[in-house]
Amino acid sequence: MKRTLLFSFLLGTSLATAALAASHMKDGVALADEQVFTYRVLDDIKSFDPQINTDVDGSGVLRDLFEGLFNDDAIGDQVPGAATGYTLSEDKKTYTFTLRDAKWSNGTPVKASDFVYAWRRLVDPATASEYAWYMELMGVTNASAVTKGELPPEELGVTALDDKTLQVTIDQPLPYFISMLTHSSTFPVSQAVVEELGDQWTRPGNLVGNGAYVLTEYQPGERVVRERNPEYWNNEETIIDKTVALIINDENQALTRYLADELDKTDVPAGQYPRLKAEYPEEAYSFPRSCSYIYFFNMGENGPEYMKDVRVRKALSYAIDRDIIVERILQGGQYPSYNFTHQATAGFKLPPIEWAQWTQAERNEKAKALLAEAGYGKDNPLKVTINYNTDEGHKKIAIAASQFWKQTLGVETELANYEWKVHTDKMQKGDYEIGRYAWCGDYNEASTYLDLMTSYSGHNNAKYSDPEYDRLMAESKTMADPQPNYTAAEAMLAEAMPFAPIYQYTGVIMLKPEVKGWPVENLMQNWYSRDLYITAE
């Protein structure tokens, strides 16, 4: 009965705010009567739990349902969210945040203790979060010991001084600490709701959040719907009433539905950006986006024996013609990649990598020599398998890689396509040989990439491990200028080749011209439905 009343109230609120929007102006233009934003996502959302989710599209949903201490603005700078501000101790190791007067979607107050509960929950080994290591990256006191089970979660350096004051202690000053607070793993959750409902707490009608929207519908593999949260502290400034994410694996089908006005936003299929930009100049966009596309090589104990040989890993990487992939297959302004960190990352200086300076012909010759040294050739061909998740672009790149390897090295390649959840589970379990992967930065600083390859990272699916690499990244946290360590770390990755870097992303999208507020200048592409609005045609 309570849920029915809640949904009736939300529907009434939505209709009322839509009518209100129609009578108002935004940025000098009239607003459309219906403020519903519909967009395409490639894969199903892994989880609506902020401490469990790991995927990019899921994070987009979570930024609507929950609100962290800080948010990103349109250009990627941090602005107050659940916190109104903070003070920093003289030694720059204690942050004291003041929380605004805000409510959960069930009308109860958001308290500092909610953040304490969520952060402790993130690092608690019982939660088994793949992002537990994020607290270590933030340098929160005792995070490492808690994640290892050496200390209880209560020893984590986060304390509620009172209902509206949250104090966080970190081990060393970290200049980009505030930018890390926009990540969904740091979002608060309601302890009462989680403990009462258990693993059912994230279902529509059960989920209680502090974001601008509530989850009103979820059809696995089909759609995710969120609608205005009337309890949100800034609800009066929110214009979009409903956001609908449609899960569409086929990018060409998604484009067809976009052109039929069923979608307001979709991704541009590989190779079609030049045509679409010419035909729809006000709708096709390409802009830098902080993600790197790679092929992980499984060096772990479950990986194939051939992957233990760095000569094989280098040969496979060298033989991939990245220029063909970005210029002929993708054609969306992407950058061929020979390192991990996205080149547009703030303050990052692209290190000199020797093999990146060679011609493709030189790389191919070196690849042949290395594979021969490793004992593979015409009489003993190397056989490999590439795992990739369902997507036409991923398939095209996998086919191209298999052709490069066959033509240059005589390698026989099998392609294995899996649905997203199965694919990522296999990667985590080490049940693969070569795996398609993309890492999108959690914040705009090089460590968001390079920390991934530390031995203690929850996402190091290659199982690469080098004490010197770990030392470089740990030391970088205490340096006024960590760039020398980042350069050295990139050089180590180039030498060990735990993955083949392939390309660095651009955001290549179609967006209806009446949709305003999309943050094309935000490299991280952290977007919020509450910042969008739809103008009248």
Coordinates of C-alpha atoms in Angstrom, one line a residue:
M1 CA 0.0 0.0 0.0
K2 CA 2.8 2.4 0.9
R3 CA 4.5 1.8 -2.4
T4 CA 1.4 2.5 -4.4
L5 CA 0.9 5.8 -2.6
L6 CA 4.5 6.7 -3.2
F7 CA 4.2 6.1 -7.0
S8 CA 1.0 8.0 -7.1
F9 CA 2.6 10.9 -5.4
L10 CA 5.6 10.8 -7.7
L11 CA 3.3 10.7 -10.8
G12 CA 1.3 13.6 -9.5
T13 CA 4.5 15.5 -8.8
S14 CA 5.9 14.7 -12.3
L15 CA 2.7 16.0 -14.0
A16 CA 2.7 19.2 -11.9
T17 CA 6.3 20.0 -12.5
A18 CA 6.0 19.3 -16.2
A19 CA 3.1 21.8 -16.4
L20 CA 5.2 24.3 -14.4
A21 CA 8.2 23.8 -16.8
A22 CA 6.1 24.6 -19.8
S23 CA 5.3 28.0 -18.4
H24 CA 8.9 28.9 -17.6
M25 CA 11.9 29.9 -19.6
K26 CA 15.4 28.5 -19.3
D27 CA 18.4 30.3 -20.7
G28 CA 16.1 32.5 -22.7
V29 CA 14.2 29.7 -24.4
A30 CA 10.8 28.1 -23.8
L31 CA 10.7 24.6 -22.2
A32 CA 8.9 21.7 -23.7
D33 CA 5.7 20.5 -22.1
E34 CA 7.1 17.0 -21.6
Q35 CA 10.5 16.8 -19.8
V36 CA 11.4 13.2 -20.4
F37 CA 15.0 12.2 -21.4
T38 CA 15.5 8.9 -23.1
Y39 CA 18.9 7.5 -23.9
R40 CA 20.6 4.3 -24.9
V41 CA 23.0 2.2 -22.8
L42 CA 24.9 -0.8 -24.2
D43 CA 24.6 -3.2 -21.3
D44 CA 22.4 -4.0 -18.4
I45 CA 23.3 -2.2 -15.1
K46 CA 25.4 -4.5 -12.9
S47 CA 24.0 -3.1 -9.6
F48 CA 22.1 -0.1 -8.2
D49 CA 24.2 -0.4 -5.0
P50 CA 26.8 2.4 -4.9
Q51 CA 29.3 0.2 -3.1
I52 CA 28.9 -2.7 -5.5
N53 CA 28.5 -1.1 -8.9
T54 CA 31.5 -1.1 -11.2
D55 CA 30.3 -0.1 -14.6
V56 CA 30.2 3.3 -16.3
D57 CA 26.5 3.3 -17.3
G58 CA 25.6 2.1 -13.8
S59 CA 27.5 5.1 -12.3
G60 CA 25.4 7.4 -14.5
V61 CA 22.3 6.0 -13.0
L62 CA 23.7 6.2 -9.5
R63 CA 24.5 9.9 -9.8
D64 CA 20.8 10.4 -10.2
L65 CA 19.7 8.2 -7.4
F66 CA 22.3 9.2 -4.8
E67 CA 24.5 12.3 -4.2
G68 CA 28.0 12.3 -2.8
L69 CA 29.7 15.1 -0.9
F70 CA 30.6 16.8 -4.2
N71 CA 29.4 16.8 -7.8
D72 CA 31.0 17.7 -11.1
D73 CA 29.9 20.8 -13.0
A74 CA 29.6 21.2 -16.8
I75 CA 33.4 21.5 -17.3
G76 CA 34.4 18.9 -14.7
D77 CA 35.1 21.1 -11.7
Q78 CA 33.8 20.0 -8.3
V79 CA 30.9 21.8 -6.8
P80 CA 29.0 21.2 -3.5
G81 CA 26.6 18.2 -3.4
A82 CA 25.5 16.7 -0.1
A83 CA 28.2 18.9 1.5
T84 CA 28.0 22.7 1.5
G85 CA 31.8 22.9 2.0
Y86 CA 34.7 21.8 4.1
T87 CA 37.7 22.9 6.1
L88 CA 41.2 21.4 5.8
S89 CA 43.7 21.1 8.6
E90 CA 47.0 22.8 8.4
D91 CA 48.8 19.5 7.7
K92 CA 46.2 18.9 4.9
K93 CA 45.3 15.5 6.2
T94 CA 42.0 16.1 8.0
Y95 CA 38.9 17.2 6.0
T96 CA 35.9 18.3 8.0
F97 CA 32.7 18.5 5.8
T98 CA 29.5 20.3 6.6
L99 CA 26.4 18.6 5.3
R100 CA 23.5 20.5 4.0
D101 CA 19.9 20.0 5.3
A102 CA 18.8 17.2 3.0
K103 CA 16.5 14.2 3.1
W104 CA 16.4 10.7 1.9
S105 CA 13.7 9.9 -0.6
N106 CA 11.6 8.5 2.3
G107 CA 11.7 11.8 4.1
T108 CA 14.2 11.0 6.8
P109 CA 17.3 13.3 7.3
V110 CA 20.6 12.6 5.6
K111 CA 23.2 12.4 8.3
A112 CA 27.0 12.2 8.5
S113 CA 26.6 8.7 10.0
D114 CA 25.1 7.6 6.6
F115 CA 28.4 8.4 4.9
V116 CA 30.4 6.7 7.7
Y117 CA 28.2 3.6 7.3
A118 CA 28.6 3.6 3.5
W119 CA 32.4 4.1 3.6
R120 CA 32.9 1.4 6.2
R121 CA 30.7 -0.9 4.1
L122 CA 32.8 -0.3 1.0
V123 CA 36.0 -1.5 2.7
D124 CA 34.4 -4.2 4.8
P125 CA 35.7 -7.6 3.3
A126 CA 32.2 -9.0 3.9
T127 CA 30.8 -6.6 1.2
A128 CA 33.3 -8.0 -1.3
S129 CA 33.3 -4.8 -3.2
E130 CA 35.5 -4.6 -6.3
Y131 CA 36.0 -0.9 -5.4
A132 CA 37.2 -1.5 -1.8
W133 CA 40.7 -0.4 -3.0
Y134 CA 39.3 3.0 -3.9
M135 CA 39.5 4.0 -0.2
E136 CA 43.1 3.0 -0.3
L137 CA 43.7 5.2 -3.3
M138 CA 42.0 8.1 -1.5
G139 CA 44.5 7.5 1.3
V140 CA 41.8 7.2 4.0
T141 CA 43.5 6.2 7.3
N142 CA 43.5 2.5 7.9
A143 CA 41.8 1.7 4.6
S144 CA 44.4 -0.8 3.6
A145 CA 44.4 -2.7 6.9
V146 CA 40.6 -2.8 6.9
T147 CA 40.3 -4.2 3.3
K148 CA 42.8 -6.9 4.3
G149 CA 40.8 -7.8 7.3
E150 CA 43.6 -6.7 9.7
L151 CA 41.4 -4.1 11.4
P152 CA 37.6 -3.8 11.8
P153 CA 35.7 -1.3 9.5
E154 CA 35.2 0.9 12.6
E155 CA 38.9 1.8 12.5
L156 CA 38.5 3.5 9.1
G157 CA 39.4 7.2 9.2
V158 CA 35.9 8.5 8.9
T159 CA 33.9 9.9 11.8
A160 CA 30.5 11.6 12.3
L161 CA 31.2 14.5 14.7
D162 CA 27.5 15.2 14.7
D163 CA 24.6 14.8 12.3
K164 CA 25.8 17.5 10.0
T165 CA 29.6 17.2 10.4
L166 CA 31.7 14.5 8.7
Q167 CA 35.4 14.2 9.4
V168 CA 37.8 12.3 7.2
T169 CA 41.5 11.7 7.9
I170 CA 44.0 10.7 5.2
D171 CA 47.5 9.4 5.5
Q172 CA 49.2 12.0 3.3
P173 CA 48.1 15.2 1.6
L174 CA 46.4 14.5 -1.7
P175 CA 45.8 17.5 -4.0
Y176 CA 43.0 15.8 -5.9
F177 CA 41.2 14.3 -2.9
I178 CA 38.0 16.4 -3.5
S179 CA 37.8 15.3 -7.1
M180 CA 37.7 11.6 -5.9
L181 CA 34.5 12.3 -4.0
T182 CA 32.3 12.4 -7.1
H183 CA 32.8 8.6 -7.5
S184 CA 29.7 6.5 -6.8
S185 CA 31.5 4.2 -4.4
T186 CA 31.7 7.1 -1.9
F187 CA 27.9 7.9 -2.1
P188 CA 25.9 7.4 1.2
V189 CA 23.4 4.7 1.7
S190 CA 20.7 4.4 4.4
Q191 CA 21.8 1.9 7.0
A192 CA 18.2 1.3 8.2
V193 CA 17.0 0.5 4.7
V194 CA 20.0 -1.8 3.8
E195 CA 19.8 -3.7 7.0
E196 CA 16.0 -4.1 6.9
L197 CA 15.7 -5.2 3.3
G198 CA 19.1 -7.0 2.7
D199 CA 19.8 -7.7 -1.0
Q200 CA 16.3 -6.5 -1.9
W201 CA 17.0 -2.9 -0.9
T202 CA 17.9 -1.8 -4.5
R203 CA 14.7 -2.8 -6.1
P204 CA 12.2 -0.2 -7.4
G205 CA 10.0 0.8 -4.5
N206 CA 12.5 -0.3 -2.0
L207 CA 15.5 1.8 -3.0
V208 CA 15.9 4.9 -0.8
G209 CA 18.4 7.5 -2.1
N210 CA 19.4 11.1 -1.6
G211 CA 19.7 12.0 -5.2
A212 CA 17.5 14.1 -7.5
Y213 CA 15.6 11.0 -8.7
V214 CA 14.2 7.7 -7.5
L215 CA 14.2 4.3 -9.2
T216 CA 10.6 3.7 -10.4
E217 CA 11.1 0.8 -12.9
Y218 CA 13.7 -1.7 -13.8
Q219 CA 13.2 -4.4 -16.4
P220 CA 16.5 -6.4 -16.6
G221 CA 18.0 -6.2 -20.0
E222 CA 15.4 -3.7 -21.2
R223 CA 15.0 -0.4 -19.3
V224 CA 15.9 1.6 -16.2
V225 CA 13.5 4.4 -15.2
R226 CA 14.1 7.1 -12.6
E227 CA 11.7 9.9 -11.8
R228 CA 11.9 13.2 -9.8
N229 CA 12.5 12.8 -6.1
P230 CA 10.3 15.5 -4.4
E231 CA 12.4 15.2 -1.2
Y232 CA 15.6 16.3 -3.0
W233 CA 17.0 19.4 -1.5
N234 CA 17.2 21.2 -4.9
N235 CA 14.1 19.7 -6.5
E236 CA 12.7 23.2 -7.4
E237 CA 15.7 23.8 -9.7
T238 CA 15.3 20.4 -11.4
I239 CA 13.6 20.4 -14.8
I240 CA 13.8 16.8 -16.2
D241 CA 10.9 14.8 -14.7
K242 CA 11.8 11.4 -15.9
T243 CA 14.9 9.7 -17.4
V244 CA 14.7 6.4 -19.2
A245 CA 17.7 4.3 -20.1
L246 CA 17.0 1.7 -22.8
I247 CA 19.4 -1.2 -22.9
I248 CA 20.2 -1.8 -26.5
N249 CA 23.1 -4.1 -27.4
D250 CA 23.0 -3.3 -31.2
E251 CA 24.4 0.1 -31.8
N252 CA 22.9 0.3 -35.3
Q253 CA 19.4 -0.6 -34.0
A254 CA 19.9 2.2 -31.4
L255 CA 20.8 4.7 -34.1
T256 CA 17.7 3.6 -36.1
R257 CA 15.5 4.2 -33.0
Y258 CA 17.3 7.6 -32.4
L259 CA 16.5 8.7 -36.0
A260 CA 12.9 7.6 -35.4
D261 CA 12.8 9.9 -32.4
E262 CA 12.5 7.1 -29.9
L263 CA 15.8 8.2 -28.2
D264 CA 17.2 11.6 -27.3
K265 CA 20.8 10.3 -27.1
T266 CA 22.7 7.4 -28.4
D267 CA 26.3 6.4 -29.3
V268 CA 27.5 6.7 -32.9
P269 CA 28.2 3.3 -34.4
A270 CA 31.8 2.6 -35.4
G271 CA 32.7 4.2 -38.7
Q272 CA 29.6 6.3 -39.1
Y273 CA 30.6 9.6 -37.5
P274 CA 31.8 11.4 -40.7
R275 CA 28.5 10.6 -42.4
L276 CA 26.3 11.5 -39.5
K277 CA 28.2 14.7 -38.8
A278 CA 27.6 15.8 -42.4
E279 CA 23.9 14.9 -42.3
Y280 CA 23.1 16.0 -38.8
P281 CA 25.7 18.7 -38.0
E282 CA 23.8 19.9 -34.9
E283 CA 23.3 16.4 -33.4
A284 CA 26.6 14.6 -34.0
Y285 CA 29.4 15.2 -31.4
S286 CA 32.9 14.0 -30.9
F287 CA 34.9 15.2 -27.9
P288 CA 37.7 13.9 -25.7
R289 CA 36.6 11.4 -23.0
S290 CA 38.7 9.9 -20.3
C291 CA 38.7 6.2 -21.2
S292 CA 41.3 3.9 -22.6
Y293 CA 40.5 0.8 -24.7
I294 CA 42.8 -2.2 -24.1
Y295 CA 43.2 -5.9 -24.4
F296 CA 44.1 -7.4 -21.1
F297 CA 46.6 -10.3 -21.2
N298 CA 45.9 -12.9 -18.5
M299 CA 49.2 -13.3 -16.7
G300 CA 47.6 -14.9 -13.6
E301 CA 47.8 -18.5 -12.4
N302 CA 44.6 -19.3 -14.4
G303 CA 46.0 -17.8 -17.6
P304 CA 47.6 -19.7 -20.4
E305 CA 51.3 -20.6 -20.3
Y306 CA 52.1 -18.5 -23.4
M307 CA 51.0 -15.3 -21.6
K308 CA 53.7 -15.8 -19.1
D309 CA 56.2 -14.9 -21.8
V310 CA 56.7 -11.1 -22.3
R311 CA 57.9 -11.7 -25.8
V312 CA 54.5 -13.1 -26.8
R313 CA 52.7 -10.3 -25.1
K314 CA 54.8 -7.7 -26.9
A315 CA 54.5 -9.4 -30.2
L316 CA 50.7 -9.5 -30.0
S317 CA 50.6 -5.8 -29.0
Y318 CA 53.1 -4.6 -31.6
A319 CA 51.2 -6.3 -34.4
I320 CA 48.0 -4.4 -33.9
D321 CA 47.7 -1.6 -36.4
R322 CA 46.0 1.1 -34.3
D323 CA 45.9 3.6 -37.1
I324 CA 43.7 1.3 -39.1
I325 CA 41.4 0.8 -36.1
V326 CA 40.8 4.5 -35.4
E327 CA 40.9 5.8 -39.0
R328 CA 39.0 3.1 -40.8
I329 CA 36.9 1.2 -38.2
L330 CA 36.0 3.8 -35.6
Q331 CA 36.3 7.1 -37.4
G332 CA 35.2 9.2 -34.5
G333 CA 38.3 11.2 -33.7
Q334 CA 39.7 8.5 -31.3
Y335 CA 43.5 8.5 -30.6
P336 CA 45.7 5.5 -31.4
S337 CA 47.2 4.5 -28.0
Y338 CA 50.6 3.1 -27.0
N339 CA 50.2 3.8 -23.3
F340 CA 47.5 3.6 -20.6
T341 CA 46.7 7.1 -19.3
H342 CA 44.4 9.2 -21.6
Q343 CA 46.4 12.0 -23.1
A344 CA 43.9 14.7 -22.2
T345 CA 44.2 13.9 -18.5
A346 CA 44.9 17.0 -16.4
G347 CA 48.6 17.7 -16.0
F348 CA 49.6 14.5 -17.7
K349 CA 52.7 14.5 -19.8
L350 CA 52.8 11.7 -22.4
P351 CA 56.1 9.7 -21.7
P352 CA 58.4 8.7 -24.5
I353 CA 57.7 5.1 -25.4
E354 CA 60.1 3.7 -27.9
W355 CA 57.8 1.3 -29.8
A356 CA 55.2 4.1 -30.2
Q357 CA 57.8 6.0 -32.4
W358 CA 58.3 3.1 -34.8
T359 CA 56.4 2.7 -38.1
Q360 CA 53.9 -0.1 -38.2
A361 CA 56.2 -2.0 -40.5
E362 CA 58.9 -1.8 -37.9
R363 CA 56.6 -3.0 -35.2
N364 CA 55.5 -5.9 -37.3
E365 CA 59.1 -7.0 -37.9
K366 CA 59.9 -6.8 -34.2
A367 CA 56.8 -8.7 -33.4
K368 CA 57.8 -11.5 -35.8
A369 CA 61.2 -11.7 -34.3
L370 CA 59.9 -11.8 -30.7
L371 CA 57.3 -14.5 -31.4
A372 CA 60.0 -16.6 -33.2
E373 CA 62.2 -16.2 -30.2
A374 CA 59.4 -17.5 -28.0
G375 CA 59.2 -20.7 -30.1
Y376 CA 56.2 -20.0 -32.2
G377 CA 56.0 -20.1 -36.0
K378 CA 54.7 -21.9 -39.0
D379 CA 55.4 -25.3 -37.5
N380 CA 54.1 -24.3 -34.1
P381 CA 51.4 -21.6 -34.6
L382 CA 50.3 -19.7 -31.5
K383 CA 46.6 -20.2 -30.8
V384 CA 44.7 -17.5 -28.8
T385 CA 41.2 -16.6 -27.7
I386 CA 39.8 -13.0 -27.5
N387 CA 36.9 -12.5 -25.1
Y388 CA 34.7 -9.4 -25.7
N389 CA 31.3 -8.2 -24.6
T390 CA 28.4 -7.8 -27.0
D391 CA 28.8 -4.7 -29.2
E392 CA 29.4 -4.4 -33.0
G393 CA 32.4 -2.1 -32.5
H394 CA 34.1 -4.5 -30.1
K395 CA 33.4 -7.3 -32.6
K396 CA 34.9 -5.3 -35.5
I397 CA 38.1 -4.6 -33.5
A398 CA 38.4 -8.2 -32.4
I399 CA 38.1 -9.3 -36.0
A400 CA 40.7 -6.7 -37.1
A401 CA 43.1 -7.9 -34.3
S402 CA 42.7 -11.5 -35.4
Q403 CA 43.5 -10.5 -39.0
F404 CA 46.6 -8.5 -38.0
W405 CA 47.9 -11.4 -35.9
K406 CA 47.1 -14.0 -38.7
Q407 CA 48.7 -11.9 -41.5
T408 CA 51.7 -10.8 -39.6
L409 CA 52.4 -13.6 -37.1
G410 CA 50.5 -16.6 -38.3
V411 CA 48.5 -16.6 -35.0
E412 CA 45.2 -18.5 -35.0
T413 CA 42.5 -16.6 -33.1
E414 CA 39.2 -17.7 -31.7
L415 CA 36.6 -15.0 -30.9
A416 CA 34.3 -15.4 -27.8
N417 CA 31.4 -13.1 -27.3
Y418 CA 29.7 -12.8 -24.0
E419 CA 27.0 -10.6 -22.4
W420 CA 28.4 -7.9 -20.2
K421 CA 27.9 -9.5 -16.8
V422 CA 29.3 -12.8 -17.9
H423 CA 32.3 -11.1 -19.6
T424 CA 33.2 -9.1 -16.5
D425 CA 32.8 -12.1 -14.2
K426 CA 35.1 -14.1 -16.4
M427 CA 37.7 -11.3 -16.3
Q428 CA 37.5 -11.1 -12.5
K429 CA 37.8 -14.8 -12.1
G430 CA 40.8 -15.0 -14.5
D431 CA 38.8 -17.3 -16.8
Y432 CA 40.1 -15.8 -20.1
E433 CA 43.2 -15.5 -22.3
I434 CA 42.8 -12.1 -23.9
G435 CA 40.0 -9.9 -22.7
R436 CA 38.6 -6.7 -24.2
Y437 CA 38.5 -4.0 -21.5
A438 CA 38.1 -0.3 -21.2
W439 CA 39.0 1.8 -18.2
C440 CA 37.3 5.2 -17.7
G441 CA 38.9 7.5 -15.2
D442 CA 37.3 7.9 -11.8
Y443 CA 38.7 11.4 -11.5
N444 CA 40.8 13.7 -13.7
E445 CA 44.4 12.7 -12.7
A446 CA 46.8 10.2 -14.1
S447 CA 46.8 8.0 -11.0
T448 CA 43.2 7.0 -11.8
Y449 CA 44.7 4.9 -14.6
L450 CA 48.1 3.9 -13.2
D451 CA 46.8 2.8 -9.8
L452 CA 44.7 0.2 -11.6
M453 CA 47.8 -1.9 -12.4
T454 CA 49.1 -2.1 -8.8
S455 CA 49.1 -5.6 -7.3
Y456 CA 46.4 -4.6 -4.8
S457 CA 44.0 -3.1 -7.3
G458 CA 40.6 -4.7 -7.5
H459 CA 40.5 -4.3 -11.3
N460 CA 44.0 -5.5 -12.3
N461 CA 42.6 -8.4 -14.3
A462 CA 45.9 -9.1 -15.9
K463 CA 47.3 -10.0 -12.5
Y464 CA 50.4 -8.0 -13.3
S465 CA 52.5 -7.6 -10.1
D466 CA 55.8 -5.7 -9.6
P467 CA 56.9 -4.4 -6.3
E468 CA 58.8 -1.5 -8.0
Y469 CA 55.6 -0.5 -9.8
D470 CA 53.7 -0.6 -6.5
R471 CA 56.4 1.5 -4.8
L472 CA 56.3 4.1 -7.6
M473 CA 52.6 4.5 -7.3
A474 CA 52.6 4.6 -3.5
E475 CA 55.4 7.2 -3.5
S476 CA 53.5 9.3 -6.0
K477 CA 50.9 10.0 -3.3
T478 CA 53.4 11.9 -1.2
M479 CA 55.1 13.9 -4.0
A480 CA 54.5 17.6 -4.8
D481 CA 55.0 16.6 -8.5
P482 CA 54.2 13.0 -9.1
Q483 CA 54.7 13.2 -12.8
P484 CA 58.2 11.6 -12.8
N485 CA 56.7 8.5 -11.1
Y486 CA 53.8 8.4 -13.6
T487 CA 56.3 8.5 -16.5
A488 CA 58.3 5.7 -14.9
A489 CA 55.2 3.7 -14.3
E490 CA 54.1 4.0 -17.9
A491 CA 57.6 2.9 -19.0
M492 CA 57.3 -0.2 -16.8
L493 CA 53.9 -1.1 -18.3
A494 CA 55.3 -0.6 -21.8
E495 CA 58.2 -3.0 -20.9
A496 CA 56.0 -5.7 -19.2
M497 CA 53.0 -5.3 -21.6
P498 CA 50.3 -6.7 -19.3
F499 CA 47.8 -5.4 -21.8
A500 CA 47.8 -4.1 -25.4
P501 CA 46.7 -0.5 -25.4
I502 CA 44.6 0.1 -28.5
Y503 CA 42.9 3.5 -28.5
Q504 CA 41.9 6.4 -26.3
Y505 CA 38.3 7.4 -26.3
T506 CA 36.4 10.3 -27.6
G507 CA 32.7 10.8 -26.7
V508 CA 31.0 10.1 -30.1
I509 CA 27.3 10.6 -29.6
M510 CA 24.1 11.7 -31.3
L511 CA 22.1 14.2 -29.1
K512 CA 18.8 15.8 -30.1
P513 CA 19.2 19.6 -30.5
E514 CA 16.4 20.3 -28.1
V515 CA 18.2 18.6 -25.3
K516 CA 20.4 21.1 -23.5
G517 CA 22.9 20.9 -20.7
W518 CA 25.0 17.9 -21.8
P519 CA 28.5 18.4 -20.4
V520 CA 30.6 18.0 -23.6
E521 CA 33.5 19.9 -22.0
N522 CA 33.7 17.5 -19.0
L523 CA 36.5 15.0 -19.8
M524 CA 35.1 12.6 -17.2
Q525 CA 31.6 12.7 -18.7
N526 CA 30.0 12.7 -15.2
W527 CA 26.5 13.9 -16.1
Y528 CA 23.3 14.4 -14.1
S529 CA 19.8 14.4 -15.3
R530 CA 19.0 17.3 -13.0
D531 CA 21.3 19.5 -15.2
L532 CA 19.5 18.7 -18.4
Y533 CA 16.4 20.3 -19.9
I534 CA 14.4 20.0 -23.1
T535 CA 13.4 23.1 -25.1
A536 CA 10.2 23.5 -27.0
E537 CA 10.5 22.8 -30.7

